[in-house]
Coordinates of C-alpha atoms and ligand atoms in Angstrom, one line a residue:
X1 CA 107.8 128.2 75.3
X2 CA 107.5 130.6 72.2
X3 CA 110.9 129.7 71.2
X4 CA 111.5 126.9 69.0
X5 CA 108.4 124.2 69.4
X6 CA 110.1 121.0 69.8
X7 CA 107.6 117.9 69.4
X8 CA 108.0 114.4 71.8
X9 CA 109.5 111.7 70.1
X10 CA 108.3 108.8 69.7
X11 CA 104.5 107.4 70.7
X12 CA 105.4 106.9 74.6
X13 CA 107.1 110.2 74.9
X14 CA 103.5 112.3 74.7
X15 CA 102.0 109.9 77.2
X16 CA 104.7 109.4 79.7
X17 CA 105.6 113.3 79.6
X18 CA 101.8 113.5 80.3
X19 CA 101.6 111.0 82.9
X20 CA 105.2 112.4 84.7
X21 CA 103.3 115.4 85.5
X22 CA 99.9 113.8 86.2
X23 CA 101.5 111.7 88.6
X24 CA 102.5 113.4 92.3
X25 CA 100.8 114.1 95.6
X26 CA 97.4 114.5 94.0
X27 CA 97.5 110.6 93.7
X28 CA 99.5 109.6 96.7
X29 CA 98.8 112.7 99.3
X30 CA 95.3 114.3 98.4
X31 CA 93.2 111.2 96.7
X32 CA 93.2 109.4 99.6
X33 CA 92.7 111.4 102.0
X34 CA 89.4 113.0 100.0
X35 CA 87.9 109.5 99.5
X36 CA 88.7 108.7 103.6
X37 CA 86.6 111.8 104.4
X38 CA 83.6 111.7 101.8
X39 CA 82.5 108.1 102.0
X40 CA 85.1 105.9 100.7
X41 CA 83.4 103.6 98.1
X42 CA 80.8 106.7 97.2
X43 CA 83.9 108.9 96.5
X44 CA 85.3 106.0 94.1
X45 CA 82.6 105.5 91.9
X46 CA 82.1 108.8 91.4
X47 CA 85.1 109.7 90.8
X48 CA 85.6 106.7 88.3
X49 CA 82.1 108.0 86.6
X50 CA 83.7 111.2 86.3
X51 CA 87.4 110.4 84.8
X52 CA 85.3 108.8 81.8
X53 CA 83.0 111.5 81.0
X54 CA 84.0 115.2 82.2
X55 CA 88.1 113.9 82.5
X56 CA 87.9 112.6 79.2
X57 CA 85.9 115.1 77.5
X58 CA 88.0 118.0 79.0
X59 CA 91.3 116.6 78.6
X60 CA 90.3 116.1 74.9
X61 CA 89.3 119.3 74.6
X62 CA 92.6 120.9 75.8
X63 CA 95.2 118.3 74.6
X64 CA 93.3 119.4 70.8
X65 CA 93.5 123.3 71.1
X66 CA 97.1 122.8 71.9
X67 CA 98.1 120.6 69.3
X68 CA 95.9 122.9 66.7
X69 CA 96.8 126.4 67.5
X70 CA 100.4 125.5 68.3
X71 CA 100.5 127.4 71.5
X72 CA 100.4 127.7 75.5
X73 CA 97.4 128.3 77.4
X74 CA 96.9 132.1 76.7
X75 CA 98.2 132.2 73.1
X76 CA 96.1 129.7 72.2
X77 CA 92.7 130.8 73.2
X78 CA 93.4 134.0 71.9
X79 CA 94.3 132.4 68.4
X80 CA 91.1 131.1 68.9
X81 CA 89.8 134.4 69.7
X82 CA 90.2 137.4 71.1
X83 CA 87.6 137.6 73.8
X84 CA 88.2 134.4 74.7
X85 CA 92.2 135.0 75.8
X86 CA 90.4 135.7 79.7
X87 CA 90.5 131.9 79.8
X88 CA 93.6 131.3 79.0
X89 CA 94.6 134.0 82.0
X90 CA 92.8 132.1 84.9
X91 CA 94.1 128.9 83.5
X92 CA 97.9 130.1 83.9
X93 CA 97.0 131.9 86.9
X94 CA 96.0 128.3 88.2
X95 CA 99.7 127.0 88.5
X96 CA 101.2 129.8 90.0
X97 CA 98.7 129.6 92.9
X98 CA 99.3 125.5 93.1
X99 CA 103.0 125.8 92.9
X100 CA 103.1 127.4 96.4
X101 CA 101.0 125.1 98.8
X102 CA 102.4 122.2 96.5
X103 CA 105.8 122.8 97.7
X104 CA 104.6 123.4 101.2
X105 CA 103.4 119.9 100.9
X106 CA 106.4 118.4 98.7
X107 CA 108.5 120.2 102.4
X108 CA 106.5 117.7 104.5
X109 CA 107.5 114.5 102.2
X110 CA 111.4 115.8 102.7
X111 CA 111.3 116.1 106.5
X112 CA 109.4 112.4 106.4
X113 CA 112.2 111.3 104.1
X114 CA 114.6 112.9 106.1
X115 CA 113.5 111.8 109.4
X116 CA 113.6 108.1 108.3
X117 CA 117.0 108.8 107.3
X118 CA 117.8 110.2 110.8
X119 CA 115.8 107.6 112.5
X120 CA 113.1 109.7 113.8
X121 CA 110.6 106.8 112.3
X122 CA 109.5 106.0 115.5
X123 CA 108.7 109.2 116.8
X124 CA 107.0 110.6 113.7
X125 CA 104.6 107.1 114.3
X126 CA 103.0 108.9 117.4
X127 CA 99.7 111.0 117.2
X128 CA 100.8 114.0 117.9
X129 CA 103.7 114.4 115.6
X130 CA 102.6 115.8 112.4
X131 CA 99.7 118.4 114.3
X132 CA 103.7 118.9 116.1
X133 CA 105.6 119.6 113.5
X134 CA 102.9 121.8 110.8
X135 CA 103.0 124.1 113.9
X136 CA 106.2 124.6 114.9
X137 CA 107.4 127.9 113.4
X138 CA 110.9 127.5 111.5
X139 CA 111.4 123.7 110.4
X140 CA 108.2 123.8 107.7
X141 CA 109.7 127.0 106.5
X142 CA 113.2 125.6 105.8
X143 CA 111.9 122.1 104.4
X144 CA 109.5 124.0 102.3
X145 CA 111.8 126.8 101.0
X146 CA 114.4 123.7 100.2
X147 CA 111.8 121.8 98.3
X148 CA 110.9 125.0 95.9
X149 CA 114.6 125.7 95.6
X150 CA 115.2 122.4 94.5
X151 CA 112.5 123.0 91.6
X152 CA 114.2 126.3 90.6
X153 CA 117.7 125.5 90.3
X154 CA 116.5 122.3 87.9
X155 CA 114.1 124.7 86.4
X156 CA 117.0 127.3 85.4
X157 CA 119.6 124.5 84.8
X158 CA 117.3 122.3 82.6
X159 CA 118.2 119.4 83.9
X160 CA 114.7 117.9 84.3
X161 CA 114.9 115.4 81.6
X162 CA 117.2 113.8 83.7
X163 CA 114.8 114.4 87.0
X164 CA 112.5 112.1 84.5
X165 CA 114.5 110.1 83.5
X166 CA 115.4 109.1 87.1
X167 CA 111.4 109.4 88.3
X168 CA 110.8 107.0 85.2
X169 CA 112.6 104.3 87.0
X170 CA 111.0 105.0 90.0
X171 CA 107.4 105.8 89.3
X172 CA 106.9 101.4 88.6
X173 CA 108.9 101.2 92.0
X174 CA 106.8 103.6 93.6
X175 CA 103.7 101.4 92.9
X176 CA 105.1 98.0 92.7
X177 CA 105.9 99.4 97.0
X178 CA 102.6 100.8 97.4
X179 CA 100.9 97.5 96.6
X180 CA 103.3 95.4 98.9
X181 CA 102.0 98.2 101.9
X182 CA 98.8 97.9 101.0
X183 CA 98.6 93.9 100.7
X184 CA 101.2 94.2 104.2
X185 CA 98.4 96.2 105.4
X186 CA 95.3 94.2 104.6
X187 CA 96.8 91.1 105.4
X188 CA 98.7 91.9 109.3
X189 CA 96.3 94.0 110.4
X190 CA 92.9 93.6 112.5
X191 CA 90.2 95.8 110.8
X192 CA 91.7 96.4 108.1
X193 CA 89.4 94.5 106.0
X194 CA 86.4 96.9 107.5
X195 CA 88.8 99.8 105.6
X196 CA 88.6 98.3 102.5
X197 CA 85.4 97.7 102.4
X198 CA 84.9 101.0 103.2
X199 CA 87.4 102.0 100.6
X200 CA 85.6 99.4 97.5
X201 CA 82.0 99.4 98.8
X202 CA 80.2 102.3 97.8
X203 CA 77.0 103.0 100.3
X204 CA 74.6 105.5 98.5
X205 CA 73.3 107.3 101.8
X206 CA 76.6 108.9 102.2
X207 CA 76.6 110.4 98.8
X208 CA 75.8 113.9 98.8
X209 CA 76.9 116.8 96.0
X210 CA 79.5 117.7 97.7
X211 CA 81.2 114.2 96.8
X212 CA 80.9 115.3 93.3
X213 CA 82.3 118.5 93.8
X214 CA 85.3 117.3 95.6
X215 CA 85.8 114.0 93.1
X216 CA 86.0 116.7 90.4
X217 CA 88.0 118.9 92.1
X218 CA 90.3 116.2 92.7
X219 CA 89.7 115.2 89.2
X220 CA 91.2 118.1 87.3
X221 CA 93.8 118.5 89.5
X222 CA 95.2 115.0 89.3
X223 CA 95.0 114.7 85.8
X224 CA 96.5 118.5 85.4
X225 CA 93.4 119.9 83.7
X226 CA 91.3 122.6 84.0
X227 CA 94.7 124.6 84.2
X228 CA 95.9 124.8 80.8
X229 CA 98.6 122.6 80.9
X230 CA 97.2 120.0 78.6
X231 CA 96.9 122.3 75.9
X232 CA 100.9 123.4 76.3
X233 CA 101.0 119.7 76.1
X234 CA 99.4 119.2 72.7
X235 CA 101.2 122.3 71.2
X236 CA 104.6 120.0 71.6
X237 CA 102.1 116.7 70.4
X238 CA 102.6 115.2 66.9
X239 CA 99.5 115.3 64.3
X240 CA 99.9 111.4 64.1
X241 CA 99.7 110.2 67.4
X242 CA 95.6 109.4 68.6
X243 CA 94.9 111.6 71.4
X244 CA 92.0 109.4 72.3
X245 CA 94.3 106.5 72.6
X246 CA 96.9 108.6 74.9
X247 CA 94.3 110.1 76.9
X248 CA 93.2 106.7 78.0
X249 CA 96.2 105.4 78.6
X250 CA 97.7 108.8 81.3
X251 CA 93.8 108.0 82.5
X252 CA 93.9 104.3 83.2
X253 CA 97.9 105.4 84.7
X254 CA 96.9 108.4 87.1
X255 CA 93.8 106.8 88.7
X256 CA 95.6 103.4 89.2
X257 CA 98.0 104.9 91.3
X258 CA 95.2 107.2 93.0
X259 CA 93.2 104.1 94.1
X260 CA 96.3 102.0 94.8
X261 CA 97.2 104.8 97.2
X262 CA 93.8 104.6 98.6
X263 CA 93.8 101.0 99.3
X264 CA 97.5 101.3 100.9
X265 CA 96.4 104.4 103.2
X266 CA 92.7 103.9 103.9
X267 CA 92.7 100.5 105.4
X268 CA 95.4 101.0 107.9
X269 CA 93.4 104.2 108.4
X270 CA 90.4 101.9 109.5
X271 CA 92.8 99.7 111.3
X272 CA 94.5 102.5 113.7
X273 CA 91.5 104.8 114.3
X274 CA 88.3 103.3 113.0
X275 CA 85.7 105.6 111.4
X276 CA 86.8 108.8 113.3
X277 CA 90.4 108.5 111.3
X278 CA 88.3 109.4 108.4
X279 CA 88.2 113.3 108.9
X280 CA 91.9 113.9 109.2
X281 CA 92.5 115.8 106.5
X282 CA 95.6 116.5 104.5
X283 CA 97.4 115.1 107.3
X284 CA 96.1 111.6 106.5
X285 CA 99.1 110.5 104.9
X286 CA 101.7 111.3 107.1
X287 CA 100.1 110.5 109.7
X288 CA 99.4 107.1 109.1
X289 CA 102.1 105.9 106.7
X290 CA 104.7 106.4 109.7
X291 CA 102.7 104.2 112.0
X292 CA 102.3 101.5 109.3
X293 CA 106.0 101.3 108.6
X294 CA 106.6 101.1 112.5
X295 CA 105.1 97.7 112.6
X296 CA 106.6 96.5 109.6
X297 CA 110.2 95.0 109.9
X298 CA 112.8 96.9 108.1
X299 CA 109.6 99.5 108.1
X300 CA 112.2 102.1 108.7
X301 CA 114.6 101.6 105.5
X302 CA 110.9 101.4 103.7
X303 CA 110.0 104.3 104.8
X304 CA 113.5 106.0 103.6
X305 CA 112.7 104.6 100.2
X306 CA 109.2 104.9 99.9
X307 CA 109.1 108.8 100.9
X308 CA 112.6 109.0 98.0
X309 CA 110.2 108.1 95.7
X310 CA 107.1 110.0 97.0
X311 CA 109.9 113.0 96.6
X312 CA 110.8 112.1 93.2
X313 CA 107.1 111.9 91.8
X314 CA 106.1 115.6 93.9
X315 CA 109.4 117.1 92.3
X316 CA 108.2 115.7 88.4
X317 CA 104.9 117.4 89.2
X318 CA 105.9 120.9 90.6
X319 CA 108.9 121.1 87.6
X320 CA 106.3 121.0 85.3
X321 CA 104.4 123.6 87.5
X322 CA 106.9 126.2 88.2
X323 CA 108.1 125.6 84.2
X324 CA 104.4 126.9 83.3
X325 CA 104.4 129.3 85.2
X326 CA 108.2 130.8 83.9
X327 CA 106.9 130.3 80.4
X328 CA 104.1 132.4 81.1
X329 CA 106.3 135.4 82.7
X330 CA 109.1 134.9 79.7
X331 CA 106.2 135.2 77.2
X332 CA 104.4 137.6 78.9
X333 CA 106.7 140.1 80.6
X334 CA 109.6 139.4 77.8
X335 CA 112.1 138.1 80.5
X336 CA 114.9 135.7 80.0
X337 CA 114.5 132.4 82.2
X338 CA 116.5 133.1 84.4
X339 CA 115.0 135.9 85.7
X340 CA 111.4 134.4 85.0
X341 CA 112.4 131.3 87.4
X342 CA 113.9 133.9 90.4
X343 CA 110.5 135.8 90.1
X344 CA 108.9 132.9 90.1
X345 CA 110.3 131.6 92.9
X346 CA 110.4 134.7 95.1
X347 CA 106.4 135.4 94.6
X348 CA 106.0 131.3 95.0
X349 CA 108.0 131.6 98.3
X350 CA 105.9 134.5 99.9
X351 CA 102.8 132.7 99.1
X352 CA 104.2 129.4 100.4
X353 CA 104.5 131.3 103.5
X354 CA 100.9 131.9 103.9
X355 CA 100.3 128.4 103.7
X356 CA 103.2 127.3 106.4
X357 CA 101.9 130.2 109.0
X358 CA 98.4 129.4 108.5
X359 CA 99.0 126.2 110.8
X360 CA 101.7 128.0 113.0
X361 CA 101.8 131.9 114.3
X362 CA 98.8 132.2 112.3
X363 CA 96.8 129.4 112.9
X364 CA 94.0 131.4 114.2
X365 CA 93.5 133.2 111.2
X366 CA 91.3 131.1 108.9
X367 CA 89.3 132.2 105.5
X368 CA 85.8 130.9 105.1
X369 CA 86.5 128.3 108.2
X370 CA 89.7 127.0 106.3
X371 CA 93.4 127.3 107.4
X372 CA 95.0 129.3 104.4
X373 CA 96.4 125.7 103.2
X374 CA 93.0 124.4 102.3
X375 CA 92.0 127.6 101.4
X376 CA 94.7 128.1 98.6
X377 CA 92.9 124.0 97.9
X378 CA 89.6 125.1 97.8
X379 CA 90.0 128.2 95.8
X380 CA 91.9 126.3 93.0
X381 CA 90.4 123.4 92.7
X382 CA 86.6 124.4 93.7
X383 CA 86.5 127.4 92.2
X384 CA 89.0 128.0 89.2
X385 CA 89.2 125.3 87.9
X386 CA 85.5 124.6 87.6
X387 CA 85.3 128.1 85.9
X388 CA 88.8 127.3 83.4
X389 CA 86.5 124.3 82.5
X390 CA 83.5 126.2 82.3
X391 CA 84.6 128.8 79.7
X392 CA 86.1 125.8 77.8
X393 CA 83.6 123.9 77.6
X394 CA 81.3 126.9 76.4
X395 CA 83.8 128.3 73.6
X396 CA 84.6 124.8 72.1
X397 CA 80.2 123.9 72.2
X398 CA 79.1 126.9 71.0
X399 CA 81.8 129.1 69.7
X400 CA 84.3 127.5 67.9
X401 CA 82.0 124.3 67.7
X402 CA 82.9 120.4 68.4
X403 CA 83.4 119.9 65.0
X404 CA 86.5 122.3 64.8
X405 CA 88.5 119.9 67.6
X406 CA 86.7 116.9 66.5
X407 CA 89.0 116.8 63.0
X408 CA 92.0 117.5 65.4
X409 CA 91.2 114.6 67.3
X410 CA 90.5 112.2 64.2
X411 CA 94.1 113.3 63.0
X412 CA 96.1 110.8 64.5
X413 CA 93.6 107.9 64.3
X414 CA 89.9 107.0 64.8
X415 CA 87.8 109.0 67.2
X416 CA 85.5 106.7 68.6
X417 CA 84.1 108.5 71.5
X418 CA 83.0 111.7 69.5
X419 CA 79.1 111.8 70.5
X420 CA 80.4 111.5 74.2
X421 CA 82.5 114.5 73.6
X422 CA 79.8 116.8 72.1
X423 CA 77.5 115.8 74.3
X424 CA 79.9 115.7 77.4
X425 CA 81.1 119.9 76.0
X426 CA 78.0 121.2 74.8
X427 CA 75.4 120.0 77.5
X428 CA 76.5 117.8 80.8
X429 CA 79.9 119.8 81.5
X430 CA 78.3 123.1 81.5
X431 CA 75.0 122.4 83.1
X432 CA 77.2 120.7 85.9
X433 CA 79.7 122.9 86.5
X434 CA 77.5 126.2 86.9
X435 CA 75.4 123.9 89.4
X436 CA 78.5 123.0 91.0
X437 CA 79.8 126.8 91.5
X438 CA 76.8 127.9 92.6
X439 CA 76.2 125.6 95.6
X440 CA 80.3 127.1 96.1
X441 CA 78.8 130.0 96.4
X442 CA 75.7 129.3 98.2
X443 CA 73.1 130.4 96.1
X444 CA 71.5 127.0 96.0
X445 CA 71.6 123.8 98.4
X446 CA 72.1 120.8 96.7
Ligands
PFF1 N1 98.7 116.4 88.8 C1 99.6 116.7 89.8 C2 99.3 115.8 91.0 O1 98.4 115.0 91.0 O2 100.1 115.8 91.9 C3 99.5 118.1 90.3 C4 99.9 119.0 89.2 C5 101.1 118.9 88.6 C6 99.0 119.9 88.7 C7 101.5 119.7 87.6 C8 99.3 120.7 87.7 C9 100.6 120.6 87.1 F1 100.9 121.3 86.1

C-alpha cells in the first residue's frame, strides 16, 4: 500500500468499497446470534445507541487520520507521532488474528453451500449435524483451508475488483432473500411472532454491562473499526467527498443488514426451540437456517443460493482482511506480494488450525472457559479492539486535539455532528472503554 496511492472514483466508490468490507458474517453469522443470547431487544437498542455515538465518533476519527496523513494504520500514527506508532501495531495485528477464525467460519458457509448443492439439505436440518460436523477431524480442515486459499490466490492475482464487482450484484440479492425468509418465517410459523418480539422489544431487566460490552464488540468489528482499516480507507479517500455524509450512509447499510439478519434468524429461532435456542452460540446460524429452508418449498435451491451469496459477502470481507494484512508484511518486512500473501497465508493457516481443533481432537482444551474459536473472538473484539479504540480516542482528545481532524472532516462538506465528536473522543469513549476492559479483566463487577 506504499506504492502509488490511488484515490476511489467517484462519490459511491468510497462508500461502497467501505460497505463491501463492512458487510460479511459479522452481519449475517455473529449479529444474530449475539442479540439471540443477550436479550434480544436489550441487545438492539444498545447496539443502535452505540453505532450513533462511539461507531460514529470512531469511525470519524479513523476514516480522518487516513485521509490526512496519507497512510496505513502504522504509518499513519507514527506521522502523527512517534510514540504513538504502538497503536497502529495492535491495530494491524487485529486482522491477522481475525483472518484465521474468519475463514474457519467462511469453511462452514462452503460446506452448507455445498451440501445444498449435494442435497444434504435435509440432513444438515437435524440437531445434531453442525455439533457433527465442527467435530469431525478432517472435513472443517479441508473446507476451511479451501476457503483461505480461495482469498490468497485473488489476493496475489488481484482480481478482487471483479470479486466486487460480482458481490455488488449480489449484496441487494442477498437482502432482498433475507427479507423473503424472514417475512416466510414470521408468517408460516407458530411462535414466531414471540421471536420477534423478543427480537424488537427491548426488556430492561435483562440488560446487564456485559450487553454493552458484547454490542460494542460486535460494533467495531462489523463496521471494521477499531482495527485500523478505516484509516487505510481514508488514505485512498478524496478531500471532497463528506466523511460525515459516507459514514452514515456504510452505517445506516451495515446495521440494516445486521438487524434484517436478526429478524430472519431469531424468530425461527423462537419457533424451533423456544427461549433455550437462545444460547447456541456461533452455531446459531447454521443450525437453524437449514431447518427453515427444509420447510420451505424449493427450500433446497434457496438454500444453494442463499449460502452463494452468504459466500460471496464472507469472501469481500476476508479479501480485504488478508490484503491488510499483506500490506503490512510488504511495507514492513520489504517483501514483494507474492511472498507477503504465501506468508500470510501459511501463518493464517496454522492459526486457523487452532480454531478447527479446538471443537475436534482438542475440544477439551479450552482458554478462560472458551473453545479456542471464541477465544480468538473474545480476545479481538473484547480486548484489542477496545484498547485500538482506546489509544485513539486518547491521542486524537488530548494529543493531537479534535480540532486537528475536525478541519479534515469539514473538508469535503459541513460537519454537523462536531460537538458529538469531541465530546464522544475526549470524554464518553474513554471513560467507557477503560470501564469496559476492566470488568474484562475482572478488576471490577459491573
Ligand atoms: N466487518 C466484517 C464483517 O462484519 O464480517 C469483518 C471484517 C472484515 C473485519 C474486514 C475487518 C475487516 F478488515
Amino acid at each position: 500500500m506504499s506504492e502509488k496511492r490511488s484515490s476511489f472514483t467517484g462519490k459511491v466508490g468510497f462508500v461502497l468499497a467501505a460497505a463491501g468490507s463492512a458487510v460479511g458474517l459479522g452481519n449475517i453469522w455473529r449479529f444474530p446470534y449475539l442479540a439471540a443470547q443477550y436479550g434480544g431487544g436489550i441487545f438492539l437498542l444498545v447496539y443502535l445507541i452505540l453505532t450513533l455515538t462511539f461507531g460514529f465518533s470512531l469511525m470519524a476519527a479513523e476514516i480522518a487520520i487516513g485521509r490526512k496523513t496519507g497512510q496505513s494504520p502504522i504509518g499513519a500514527f507514527t506521522t502523527l507521532g512517534k510514540k504513538y506508532s504502538v497503536v497502529g501495531y495492535i491495530g494491524a495485528l487485529i486482522p491477522a488474528l481475525i483472518l484465521p477464525y474468519y475463514s474457519v467460519i467462511g469453511g462452514w458457509v462452503l460446506k452448507y453451500m455445498v451440501g445444498f448443492v449435494t442435497g444434504e439439505g435435509a440432513a444438515m436440518a437435524s440437531d445434531t449435524f453442525f455439533g457433527g460436523y465442527i467435530s469431525s477431524r478432517s472435513e472443517p480442515v479441508a473446507w476451511f483451508v479451501v476457503f483461505i486459499t480461495i482469498t490468497a490466490f485473488i489476493v496475489i492475482l488481484g482480481v478482487d475488483k471483479g470479486i466486487e464487482k460480482v458481490s455488488k450484484v449480489m449484496m441487494p440479492l442477498l437482502i432482498a432473500l433475507i427479507i423473503f425468509i424472514a417475512v416466510y418465517t414470521i408468517c408460516t410459523m407458530d411462535g414466531a411472532v414471540e421471536g420477534v418480539k423478543y427480537y424488537l422489544l427491548p426488556d430492561f431487566s435483562k440488560f446487564s454491562f456485559k450487553t454493552v460490552v458484547a454490542a460494542m464488540g460486535q460494533l467495531f468489528y462489523s463496521l471494521s473499526i477499531a482495527m485500523g482499516i478505516m484509516i487505510t480507507f481514508g488514505s485512498y479517500m478524496k478531500k471532497d467527498i463528506s466523511i460525515e455524509k459516507s459514514i452514515h450512509q456504510i452505517e445506516i447499510f451495515d446495521t440494516g443488514v445486521a438487524f434484517l439478519a436478526g429478524l430472519m434468524i431469531i424468530p425461527a429461532v423462537y419457533a424451533f426451540s423456544g427461549i433455550e435456542g437462545m444460547n447456541s452460540g456461533p452455531g446459531l446460524m447454521f443450525i437453524t437456517l437449514p431447518k427453515i429452508f427444509e420447510t420451505m418449498p424449493g427450500g433446497g435451491v434457496i438454500g444453494v443460493v442463499f449460502f452463494i451469496m452468504v459466500f460471496f459477502a464472507a469472501l469481500t470481507s476476508s479479501i480485504s482482511l488478508m490484503e491488510t494484512v499483506v500490506s503490512v508484511f510488504q511495507d514492513r518486512f520489504k517483501m514483494d506480494r507474492i511472498k507477503a500473501t504465501l506468508t500470510v497465508l501459511v501463518v493464517s493457516v496454522v492459526l486457523g488450525l487452532i480454531s478447527v481443533f479446538g471443537y475436534s481432537i482438542w475440544s477439551d482444551f479450552t482458554l478462560f472457559k472458551m473453545q479456542m474459536l471464541d477465544f480468538f473472538d473474545f480476545l479481538t473484539n473484547s480486548l484489542m479492539m477496545p484498547i485500538c479504540a482506546l489509544g485513539t480516542s486518547l491521542i486524537v482528545g488530548y494529543f493531537i486535539k479534535p480540532k486537528t481532524l475536525i478541519e479534515e472532516l469539514e473538508i469535503g462538506g459541513k460537519f454537523k455532528s462536531k460537538h458529538l465528536f469531541t465530546v464522544m473522543i475526549k470524554f464518553i469513549v474513554p471513560i467507557c472503554i477503560v470501564l469496559i476492559l476492566l470488568s474484562s479483566f475482572g478488576v471490577i463487577k459491573i
